[in-house]
């Protein structure tokens, strides 16, 4: 069998994308490799295809039980002999998988790093024929990454124990330092890297100032009726509150966070995987184990901790390649809270400085007035030559103005009040509000008192936030959020550096983007598409698997658009391999014909 025939007959795709073919050729040749591909870019095919070409069993290191279970179910649906080993299995089930491995009856075996490194498992693999090791979510190896897991570093044992077995490390999120550390820890040469870019062109990026957080999220979700999505929140309490708010307003939603019992988390996650149109409100404890390809939107009620986290979490949307949309709300208070979490943690000074730089980069992404996608990709060293045309700043370019005078007033207020007060008090000074605090420090006598009446409180808040993003103002967390002048501030104060700022109007703080919605199918095709989704749901329930194991939304949309009238035509639809064509072809053709004639 060739790689091309496996791709077509087993997985239902006509051609490889990007670096997939090169990665497969590399591992077939017995070489190690680091694979960087965006979520939804087809990383799993890079080890699944060679696993079917090579003799023996490919061992896949996967971080979470739910993730490996979903991937094994999808492989089995395509006729591939795959299994997993994890703590959720009964002893007799584990024994059956171990025996299948001994007798070379498996092509792929999934297990977590902790399970793989148990001496019992290693001895089992010593006596088996292992074709390759594929280490998924490999960024967890890096202690400087956003999702470091100590057990991943122990995978270095594979170098000595199985020196002749190809090792493949795969991730969607790794900047240059993280890539270097992955290669060092897993014994992969720096020349053996396959970087397929970080762009997710099907995702529309939107970032908005937070002013009515819950209502903004609700409005956003209502733009995506009957679609599955995730809302990320910073705290457990915020997660529970957001889920309750959505349910009260007619949106079915579930919470997910570490404060719930393991049974409740498992139950809620299973519902999310199996039901269409459900929203999961979650902390970052939820996400890595989700293999659901038809999540159509992701929203952040609160700022994440870094661009890496933002990219990873928004990457849950649109894994099937169909249109998806993401929204992040942010404010200066989010920046303060995140900084306080850093300073109150137990990390080293070096680590805190690194995390603060990452937080500054994220705020810069929030405040940028040019193409957001270009800024996002540039962070990972990936250049996009032209504006993307599919982010809020491209679709509705922000109005900018000469903000030099406004910045001078704001910076003067910071300086003249002693560089120790928070933004709320500084705005009171600029607006001339005679508060108790203003009177206590005699700030009504300052030249800057009342000099900023041309803007309101919300608008001054936006200006201060942009100055923080530019590094002209720093937040002194140790000083309880007081603002201090940053590098370059004096140049602005002296009139040596002009500034263009985003127009801080009330209208621009709204999150609704007045452009055409992204649709999976046209209006005239909606009935057929919904009919196919209902058939898929009923079929999945009968088989006890999530609906997307049967077919992805993108495949159903392609069927809806092409309306095939024969098995041959249906077999040409992307995502339909030989086994699924034989299993479901006649039912789909009958359903399509029914809608055409009906």
Coordinates of C-alpha atoms in Angstrom, one line a residue:
X1 CA 0.0 0.0 0.0
X2 CA 1.2 3.5 -0.8
X3 CA 0.6 6.6 1.4
X4 CA -1.7 8.0 -1.3
X5 CA -3.9 4.9 -1.5
X6 CA -4.2 4.8 2.3
X7 CA -5.1 8.5 2.4
X8 CA -7.9 7.9 -0.2
X9 CA -9.2 4.5 0.7
X10 CA -9.0 4.7 4.5
X11 CA -9.5 8.4 5.3
X12 CA -11.3 9.6 2.2
X13 CA -9.0 12.4 1.2
X14 CA -7.6 13.0 -2.3
X15 CA -4.3 14.7 -1.6
X16 CA -1.9 15.5 1.2
X17 CA -1.6 19.1 2.5
X18 CA 1.5 21.1 3.3
X19 CA 4.3 19.1 4.8
X20 CA 2.3 15.9 5.4
X21 CA 3.9 13.9 2.6
X22 CA 7.4 15.0 3.6
X23 CA 6.8 14.0 7.2
X24 CA 5.5 10.6 6.2
X25 CA 8.5 10.0 3.9
X26 CA 10.8 11.0 6.7
X27 CA 9.4 8.5 9.2
X28 CA 9.1 5.7 6.6
X29 CA 12.9 6.3 6.1
X30 CA 13.4 5.6 9.8
X31 CA 14.2 9.2 10.7
X32 CA 13.1 11.3 13.8
X33 CA 11.2 14.6 13.3
X34 CA 9.5 17.5 14.9
X35 CA 6.2 18.4 13.3
X36 CA 4.6 21.9 13.7
X37 CA 1.2 22.1 12.2
X38 CA -1.8 24.3 13.1
X39 CA -4.7 22.6 14.8
X40 CA -6.9 21.0 12.1
X41 CA -3.9 20.9 9.8
X42 CA -3.7 17.1 9.7
X43 CA -1.0 16.3 12.3
X44 CA -2.6 12.9 13.1
X45 CA -2.4 11.7 9.5
X46 CA 1.4 12.2 9.7
X47 CA 1.7 9.2 12.0
X48 CA -1.5 7.3 11.2
X49 CA -0.6 6.8 7.5
X50 CA 3.0 5.5 8.2
X51 CA 1.6 3.4 11.0
X52 CA -0.5 1.6 8.4
X53 CA 2.4 1.3 6.0
X54 CA 5.0 0.0 8.5
X55 CA 5.1 -3.5 10.1
X56 CA 4.4 -3.5 13.8
X57 CA 2.5 -1.1 16.1
X58 CA 2.8 2.7 16.3
X59 CA 2.7 3.9 19.9
X60 CA 1.0 7.3 20.2
X61 CA 1.6 9.4 23.4
X62 CA -1.5 11.3 24.1
X63 CA -2.1 13.5 27.2
X64 CA -5.7 12.8 28.1
X65 CA -8.0 9.7 28.3
X66 CA -10.9 11.4 26.5
X67 CA -8.6 12.4 23.6
X68 CA -7.2 9.0 23.0
X69 CA -10.7 7.4 23.3
X70 CA -12.1 9.7 20.6
X71 CA -9.2 9.1 18.2
X72 CA -9.4 5.4 18.6
X73 CA -13.1 5.5 17.9
X74 CA -12.5 7.5 14.8
X75 CA -9.8 5.1 13.6
X76 CA -12.0 2.1 14.2
X77 CA -14.8 3.7 12.2
X78 CA -12.4 3.8 9.3
X79 CA -11.5 0.2 9.7
X80 CA -8.2 0.6 11.4
X81 CA -7.0 -1.7 14.2
X82 CA -6.4 0.7 17.1
X83 CA -6.6 0.6 20.8
X84 CA -5.6 2.5 24.0
X85 CA -4.3 1.6 27.4
X86 CA -5.4 3.8 30.3
X87 CA -6.7 3.7 33.9
X88 CA -10.4 3.9 32.8
X89 CA -10.2 0.3 31.5
X90 CA -11.2 -2.9 33.5
X91 CA -8.4 -5.4 34.0
X92 CA -9.7 -7.8 31.5
X93 CA -9.9 -5.0 28.9
X94 CA -6.3 -4.1 29.5
X95 CA -5.2 -7.7 29.3
X96 CA -7.0 -8.1 25.9
X97 CA -5.2 -5.0 24.5
X98 CA -1.8 -6.2 25.8
X99 CA -2.4 -9.6 24.2
X100 CA -3.3 -7.9 20.9
X101 CA -0.1 -6.0 21.1
X102 CA 2.0 -9.1 21.7
X103 CA 0.4 -10.8 18.7
X104 CA 1.0 -7.8 16.4
X105 CA -2.8 -7.4 15.9
X106 CA -2.7 -3.6 16.5
X107 CA -1.5 -0.9 14.1
X108 CA -1.8 2.0 16.6
X109 CA -1.7 2.0 20.4
X110 CA -2.5 5.2 22.4
X111 CA -1.4 5.8 26.0
X112 CA -0.5 8.7 28.3
X113 CA 3.1 9.4 29.1
X114 CA 2.7 8.2 32.7
X115 CA 1.3 4.9 31.5
X116 CA 4.0 4.5 28.8
X117 CA 6.8 5.0 31.3
X118 CA 5.6 2.3 33.7
X119 CA 8.1 -0.5 33.7
X120 CA 5.3 -3.0 32.9
X121 CA 4.5 -1.1 29.7
X122 CA 8.1 -0.6 28.7
X123 CA 8.7 -4.4 29.1
X124 CA 5.6 -5.1 27.1
X125 CA 7.0 -2.8 24.3
X126 CA 10.4 -4.5 24.6
X127 CA 8.8 -7.7 23.4
X128 CA 6.6 -6.1 20.7
X129 CA 7.4 -4.7 17.3
X130 CA 7.1 -1.0 17.7
X131 CA 7.1 0.8 14.3
X132 CA 7.3 4.4 15.6
X133 CA 6.7 6.7 18.6
X134 CA 4.5 9.7 18.0
X135 CA 4.4 12.2 20.9
X136 CA 1.4 14.4 20.5
X137 CA 1.1 17.8 22.3
X138 CA 4.9 17.8 22.4
X139 CA 5.1 21.4 23.6
X140 CA 4.3 20.0 27.1
X141 CA 8.0 18.9 27.1
X142 CA 9.2 22.5 27.4
X143 CA 9.4 24.0 30.9
X144 CA 9.1 27.4 29.3
X145 CA 6.0 26.5 27.4
X146 CA 2.4 27.5 28.4
X147 CA 1.4 23.9 29.3
X148 CA 4.5 22.3 30.8
X149 CA 4.0 18.7 32.1
X150 CA 7.0 17.2 34.0
X151 CA 6.1 13.7 32.9
X152 CA 6.7 14.6 29.3
X153 CA 10.3 15.3 30.0
X154 CA 10.7 11.7 31.2
X155 CA 10.0 10.6 27.6
X156 CA 13.7 11.1 27.0
X157 CA 14.0 7.5 28.3
X158 CA 12.8 6.4 24.9
X159 CA 16.1 7.6 23.3
X160 CA 18.2 5.0 25.2
X161 CA 15.6 2.2 25.4
X162 CA 14.4 2.2 21.8
X163 CA 17.2 4.0 19.9
X164 CA 16.3 2.5 16.5
X165 CA 12.6 3.4 16.6
X166 CA 11.7 6.7 14.9
X167 CA 10.4 9.4 17.2
X168 CA 8.0 12.0 16.0
X169 CA 7.1 15.0 18.1
X170 CA 3.9 16.9 17.1
X171 CA 2.4 20.1 18.3
X172 CA 0.5 23.2 17.0
X173 CA 2.0 25.6 19.5
X174 CA 5.7 26.1 19.8
X175 CA 7.8 29.3 19.4
X176 CA 11.5 29.0 18.5
X177 CA 12.8 28.4 22.1
X178 CA 10.1 25.8 22.7
X179 CA 11.0 24.0 19.5
X180 CA 14.7 24.0 20.4
X181 CA 13.9 22.4 23.8
X182 CA 11.6 19.8 22.3
X183 CA 14.4 18.7 20.0
X184 CA 17.0 18.6 22.8
X185 CA 14.8 16.6 25.2
X186 CA 13.6 14.1 22.7
X187 CA 16.8 13.6 20.7
X188 CA 15.6 15.1 17.5
X189 CA 18.1 16.9 15.3
X190 CA 17.3 20.6 14.7
X191 CA 17.5 19.9 10.9
X192 CA 14.6 17.4 11.2
X193 CA 11.9 20.0 11.7
X194 CA 8.8 20.2 9.5
X195 CA 7.1 23.6 10.1
X196 CA 3.8 23.9 8.2
X197 CA 3.0 27.4 9.5
X198 CA 0.5 28.5 12.2
X199 CA -2.2 30.1 10.1
X200 CA -5.8 29.0 10.5
X201 CA -7.5 30.9 7.6
X202 CA -10.9 29.4 8.3
X203 CA -11.0 31.1 11.8
X204 CA -12.2 34.7 12.0
X205 CA -10.5 36.6 14.8
X206 CA -12.4 39.2 16.8
X207 CA -11.2 41.1 19.9
X208 CA -13.3 43.7 21.8
X209 CA -13.1 45.8 24.8
X210 CA -15.1 44.3 27.7
X211 CA -17.9 46.5 28.8
X212 CA -20.9 44.2 29.5
X213 CA -19.0 40.9 29.4
X214 CA -21.8 38.4 29.8
X215 CA -24.2 40.2 27.5
X216 CA -21.4 40.5 24.9
X217 CA -20.8 36.8 25.0
X218 CA -24.5 36.1 24.7
X219 CA -24.9 38.3 21.7
X220 CA -21.9 36.6 20.1
X221 CA -23.3 33.1 20.7
X222 CA -26.7 34.2 19.2
X223 CA -24.8 34.8 16.0
X224 CA -24.2 31.1 15.9
X225 CA -27.5 29.4 16.5
X226 CA -27.6 25.6 17.0
X227 CA -23.8 25.5 16.9
X228 CA -21.3 24.1 19.4
X229 CA -18.9 26.4 21.2
X230 CA -16.6 27.0 24.2
X231 CA -16.6 30.0 26.5
X232 CA -13.3 30.3 28.5
X233 CA -13.4 32.0 31.9
X234 CA -10.6 32.8 34.3
X235 CA -12.2 31.5 37.5
X236 CA -14.3 28.6 38.6
X237 CA -16.9 31.0 39.9
X238 CA -17.0 32.9 36.7
X239 CA -17.4 29.6 34.8
X240 CA -20.4 28.6 36.9
X241 CA -21.9 32.1 36.6
X242 CA -21.5 32.2 32.8
X243 CA -23.1 28.8 32.3
X244 CA -26.1 29.8 34.5
X245 CA -26.5 33.1 32.7
X246 CA -26.6 31.4 29.3
X247 CA -29.1 28.8 30.4
X248 CA -31.3 31.6 31.9
X249 CA -31.2 33.2 28.5
X250 CA -32.1 30.2 26.4
X251 CA -28.7 28.9 25.5
X252 CA -28.0 25.3 26.6
X253 CA -24.7 25.4 28.5
X254 CA -22.6 23.3 30.9
X255 CA -19.7 24.2 33.3
X256 CA -16.3 22.5 33.3
X257 CA -13.6 23.2 35.9
X258 CA -11.3 21.5 38.4
X259 CA -13.8 22.3 41.3
X260 CA -16.3 19.8 39.9
X261 CA -16.1 16.1 40.7
X262 CA -14.4 13.9 38.2
X263 CA -17.8 12.3 37.5
X264 CA -19.4 15.6 36.8
X265 CA -16.6 16.7 34.5
X266 CA -16.7 13.5 32.6
X267 CA -20.5 13.6 32.3
X268 CA -20.5 17.2 31.0
X269 CA -17.6 16.6 28.6
X270 CA -19.4 13.5 27.2
X271 CA -22.6 15.6 26.6
X272 CA -20.6 18.2 24.8
X273 CA -19.0 15.7 22.6
X274 CA -22.2 13.9 21.8
X275 CA -24.7 16.8 21.4
X276 CA -25.0 19.4 18.7
X277 CA -25.5 23.1 19.7
X278 CA -24.2 22.8 23.3
X279 CA -22.0 25.5 24.8
X280 CA -19.2 24.5 27.3
X281 CA -18.2 27.2 29.8
X282 CA -14.8 26.3 31.1
X283 CA -11.5 27.2 32.6
X284 CA -8.3 26.2 30.8
X285 CA -8.7 22.8 32.6
X286 CA -10.9 22.0 29.5
X287 CA -9.6 21.8 26.0
X288 CA -6.5 19.7 25.3
X289 CA -8.6 16.5 25.5
X290 CA -11.2 17.7 23.1
X291 CA -11.1 16.1 19.6
X292 CA -14.5 17.5 18.5
X293 CA -13.9 18.9 15.0
X294 CA -17.2 20.9 14.6
X295 CA -16.8 23.5 17.3
X296 CA -17.9 26.6 15.4
X297 CA -16.9 29.3 17.9
X298 CA -14.7 30.0 20.9
X299 CA -15.1 33.0 23.2
X300 CA -12.9 34.3 26.0
X301 CA -14.8 36.2 28.7
X302 CA -11.4 37.0 30.3
X303 CA -8.0 37.5 28.8
X304 CA -5.9 34.3 28.6
X305 CA -2.3 34.3 29.9
X306 CA -0.4 34.5 26.7
X307 CA -0.6 34.4 22.9
X308 CA 0.4 30.7 23.0
X309 CA -2.6 30.0 25.3
X310 CA -4.9 32.1 23.1
X311 CA -3.8 30.3 20.0
X312 CA -4.2 26.9 21.6
X313 CA -7.6 27.6 23.0
X314 CA -9.0 29.4 19.9
X315 CA -7.6 26.5 17.9
X316 CA -10.4 24.2 19.3
X317 CA -12.7 26.0 16.8
X318 CA -13.0 24.8 13.2
X319 CA -10.8 21.8 13.3
X320 CA -12.7 20.4 10.4
X321 CA -11.6 23.3 8.2
X322 CA -15.0 24.8 7.9
X323 CA -15.7 28.4 8.9
X324 CA -15.3 29.3 12.6
X325 CA -15.2 32.4 14.7
X326 CA -13.5 33.4 17.9
X327 CA -14.0 36.4 20.2
X328 CA -11.9 37.7 23.1
X329 CA -13.0 40.3 25.5
X330 CA -10.3 42.3 27.4
X331 CA -9.7 45.2 29.6
X332 CA -7.0 46.8 31.7
X333 CA -8.4 45.1 34.8
X334 CA -7.8 41.7 33.1
X335 CA -4.2 42.8 32.7
X336 CA -3.9 43.7 36.4
X337 CA -5.5 40.4 37.5
X338 CA -3.2 38.3 35.3
X339 CA -0.2 40.2 36.5
X340 CA -1.2 39.7 40.1
X341 CA -1.5 36.0 39.5
X342 CA 2.0 36.0 38.2
X343 CA 3.5 37.9 41.1
X344 CA 1.6 35.8 43.7
X345 CA 2.7 32.5 42.2
X346 CA 5.7 30.4 43.2
X347 CA 7.5 30.7 39.9
X348 CA 11.1 31.9 39.7
X349 CA 12.0 35.5 38.9
X350 CA 13.2 34.4 35.4
X351 CA 9.9 32.6 34.8
X352 CA 7.8 35.6 36.0
X353 CA 9.7 37.9 33.7
X354 CA 9.1 35.6 30.7
X355 CA 5.4 35.3 31.5
X356 CA 5.1 39.1 31.9
X357 CA 6.7 39.6 28.4
X358 CA 4.1 37.1 27.0
X359 CA 1.3 39.0 28.7
X360 CA 2.6 42.3 27.2
X361 CA 2.6 40.6 23.8
X362 CA -1.0 39.5 24.2
X363 CA -2.1 43.0 25.2
X364 CA -0.3 44.3 22.1
X365 CA -2.4 41.9 20.0
X366 CA -5.5 43.3 21.6
X367 CA -4.7 46.9 20.8
X368 CA -3.2 46.5 17.3
X369 CA -4.9 48.6 14.6
X370 CA -3.5 46.5 11.7
X371 CA -4.4 43.0 10.7
X372 CA -4.7 40.8 13.8
X373 CA -3.7 37.6 12.0
X374 CA -0.4 39.1 10.8
X375 CA 0.4 40.1 14.3
X376 CA -0.6 36.7 15.7
X377 CA 1.5 34.8 13.2
X378 CA 4.5 37.1 13.5
X379 CA 4.7 36.2 17.2
X380 CA 5.4 32.6 16.1
X381 CA 7.9 33.7 13.4
X382 CA 5.4 33.1 10.6
X383 CA 4.9 36.0 8.2
X384 CA 1.7 36.7 6.3
X385 CA 2.6 39.0 3.3
X386 CA -0.8 40.7 3.0
X387 CA -3.7 41.5 5.5
X388 CA -5.9 38.4 5.9
X389 CA -9.3 40.0 5.2
X390 CA -10.9 37.7 7.8
X391 CA -10.4 39.4 11.2
X392 CA -12.2 42.4 12.8
X393 CA -9.5 44.9 12.0
X394 CA -9.5 43.9 8.3
X395 CA -13.3 43.7 8.0
X396 CA -14.0 46.8 10.0
X397 CA -10.8 48.8 10.2
X398 CA -10.6 50.8 13.4
X399 CA -10.6 54.6 13.1
X400 CA -7.3 56.1 14.3
X401 CA -6.5 59.7 15.3
X402 CA -3.5 61.8 16.3
X403 CA -3.4 60.8 19.9
X404 CA -0.2 62.7 20.8
X405 CA -1.9 65.4 22.9
X406 CA -4.2 62.8 24.6
X407 CA -1.2 60.7 25.5
X408 CA 0.7 63.7 26.8
X409 CA -2.2 64.5 29.2
X410 CA -2.5 60.8 30.3
X411 CA 1.3 60.5 30.9
X412 CA 1.4 63.9 32.7
X413 CA -1.3 62.7 35.0
X414 CA 0.8 59.6 35.8
X415 CA 3.9 61.6 36.5
X416 CA 2.4 64.5 38.4
X417 CA 0.5 62.2 40.8
X418 CA 3.7 60.4 41.7
X419 CA 3.5 57.3 39.5
X420 CA 1.6 55.3 42.2
X421 CA -2.1 55.5 41.4
X422 CA -4.3 53.3 39.4
X423 CA -6.2 54.1 36.2
X424 CA -9.5 54.9 37.9
X425 CA -8.0 57.7 40.0
X426 CA -6.0 59.1 37.1
X427 CA -9.2 59.3 35.0
X428 CA -10.9 61.2 37.9
X429 CA -8.0 63.7 37.8
X430 CA -8.2 64.1 34.1
X431 CA -12.0 64.6 34.2
X432 CA -11.9 67.0 37.1
X433 CA -13.9 64.7 39.4
X434 CA -13.6 66.0 43.0
X435 CA -13.6 62.7 44.8
X436 CA -12.5 62.0 48.4
X437 CA -9.3 60.5 47.1
X438 CA -8.5 63.5 44.9
X439 CA -9.1 65.8 47.9
X440 CA -7.0 63.6 50.2
X441 CA -3.9 64.1 48.0
X442 CA -4.8 67.7 46.8
X443 CA -4.7 66.5 43.2
X444 CA -7.3 69.1 42.3
X445 CA -4.4 71.6 42.4
X446 CA -2.5 69.8 39.7
X447 CA -2.2 71.4 36.2
X448 CA -3.7 68.2 34.7
X449 CA -6.8 68.4 36.9
X450 CA -9.8 68.6 34.6
X451 CA -7.7 68.9 31.4
X452 CA -9.2 65.8 29.8
X453 CA -12.9 66.7 29.5
X454 CA -12.9 65.9 25.7
X455 CA -13.1 62.2 26.5
X456 CA -15.3 60.3 29.0
X457 CA -14.3 57.6 31.5
X458 CA -14.6 54.7 29.1
X459 CA -12.6 56.5 26.4
X460 CA -9.8 57.5 28.8
X461 CA -9.7 53.9 29.9
X462 CA -9.1 52.8 26.3
X463 CA -6.4 55.4 25.9
X464 CA -4.5 54.2 29.0
X465 CA -4.9 50.6 27.8
X466 CA -3.2 51.4 24.5
X467 CA -0.4 53.2 26.3
X468 CA 0.2 50.1 28.4
X469 CA 0.2 48.0 25.2
X470 CA 2.8 50.3 23.7
X471 CA 5.0 50.1 26.8
X472 CA 4.7 53.8 27.5
X473 CA 3.0 53.0 30.8
X474 CA 3.8 50.1 33.1
X475 CA 1.5 48.5 35.7
X476 CA 3.2 48.3 39.1
X477 CA 1.6 45.2 40.5
X478 CA 3.6 45.4 43.7
X479 CA 2.2 48.9 44.1
X480 CA -1.4 47.6 43.8
X481 CA -1.9 48.4 40.2
X482 CA -0.3 51.8 40.1
X483 CA 0.8 53.2 36.8
X484 CA 4.3 54.3 36.1
X485 CA 6.0 55.9 33.1
X486 CA 7.6 53.4 30.7
X487 CA 10.4 53.6 28.2
X488 CA 9.8 56.2 25.6
X489 CA 7.2 58.1 27.7
X490 CA 9.4 61.2 28.1
X491 CA 9.8 61.4 24.3
X492 CA 6.1 61.7 23.9
X493 CA 5.8 64.2 26.8
X494 CA 8.5 66.4 25.1
X495 CA 6.7 66.2 21.8
X496 CA 9.5 64.2 20.1
X497 CA 7.3 61.2 19.3
X498 CA 3.9 61.5 17.6
X499 CA 1.3 58.8 18.3
X500 CA -1.6 57.3 16.3
X501 CA -4.2 55.8 18.6
X502 CA -7.3 53.8 18.1
X503 CA -10.3 56.1 18.2
X504 CA -11.8 55.5 21.7
X505 CA -15.4 55.9 20.8
X506 CA -18.3 54.1 22.5
X507 CA -19.3 52.5 19.2
X508 CA -16.0 50.7 18.7
X509 CA -16.3 49.0 22.1
X510 CA -19.2 46.9 20.8
X511 CA -18.2 43.4 19.8
X512 CA -20.7 42.8 17.0
X513 CA -19.0 42.9 13.7
X514 CA -21.2 44.3 11.0
X515 CA -20.1 42.0 8.2
X516 CA -21.7 39.0 6.5
X517 CA -21.9 35.9 8.6
X518 CA -19.8 32.8 7.8
X519 CA -22.1 30.0 6.8
X520 CA -21.4 26.3 6.4
X521 CA -24.2 25.9 3.9
X522 CA -26.5 28.2 1.9
X523 CA -30.0 29.1 3.1
X524 CA -31.6 26.9 0.4
X525 CA -29.5 23.9 1.6
X526 CA -30.2 24.2 5.3
X527 CA -33.0 21.7 5.4
X528 CA -30.9 18.9 3.8
X529 CA -27.9 19.8 6.0
X530 CA -30.1 19.6 9.2
X531 CA -31.6 16.3 7.9
X532 CA -28.1 14.8 7.5
X533 CA -27.1 16.0 11.0
X534 CA -30.2 14.4 12.5
X535 CA -29.4 11.1 10.6
X536 CA -25.8 11.3 11.9
X537 CA -27.0 11.9 15.5
X538 CA -29.3 8.9 15.4
X539 CA -26.6 6.7 13.8
X540 CA -24.0 7.8 16.4
X541 CA -26.4 7.0 19.3
X542 CA -27.1 3.6 17.9
X543 CA -23.3 2.9 17.7
X544 CA -22.5 4.6 21.0
X545 CA -20.0 7.1 19.5
X546 CA -19.9 10.9 19.1
X547 CA -21.6 12.2 15.9
X548 CA -18.3 13.5 14.4
X549 CA -16.9 9.9 14.4
X550 CA -19.5 9.2 11.7
X551 CA -18.8 12.3 9.6
X552 CA -17.5 15.8 10.2
X553 CA -19.8 18.8 9.6
X554 CA -17.5 19.7 6.7
X555 CA -18.3 16.4 5.0
X556 CA -22.0 16.8 5.5
X557 CA -21.8 20.3 4.1
X558 CA -19.9 19.0 1.0
X559 CA -22.7 16.3 0.6
X560 CA -25.3 19.1 0.9
X561 CA -23.6 21.2 -1.7
X562 CA -22.8 18.5 -4.3
X563 CA -26.0 16.4 -3.7
X564 CA -24.4 13.2 -5.1
X565 CA -26.8 10.9 -7.0
X566 CA -24.6 7.7 -7.0
X567 CA -22.2 5.8 -4.9
X568 CA -19.3 6.8 -7.2
X569 CA -20.2 10.5 -6.8
X570 CA -20.6 10.1 -3.0
X571 CA -17.2 8.4 -2.8
X572 CA -15.6 11.5 -4.3
X573 CA -16.7 13.6 -1.3
X574 CA -13.8 14.6 0.9
X575 CA -13.8 12.6 4.2
X576 CA -15.6 9.5 3.0
X577 CA -13.3 6.4 2.9
X578 CA -14.2 2.9 1.6
X579 CA -15.5 1.5 4.9
X580 CA -17.8 4.5 5.6
X581 CA -19.0 4.5 2.0
X582 CA -20.0 0.9 2.3
X583 CA -21.6 1.4 5.7
X584 CA -23.6 4.5 5.1
X585 CA -23.6 5.2 1.3
X586 CA -27.1 3.9 0.5
X587 CA -28.7 5.6 3.5
X588 CA -27.1 9.0 2.5
X589 CA -28.2 8.7 -1.1
X590 CA -31.8 7.9 -0.1
X591 CA -31.8 10.9 2.2
X592 CA -30.4 13.2 -0.4
X593 CA -32.9 12.0 -3.0
X594 CA -35.7 12.5 -0.5
X595 CA -34.8 16.1 0.0
X596 CA -34.3 16.8 -3.7
X597 CA -37.7 15.4 -4.7
X598 CA -39.5 16.4 -1.5

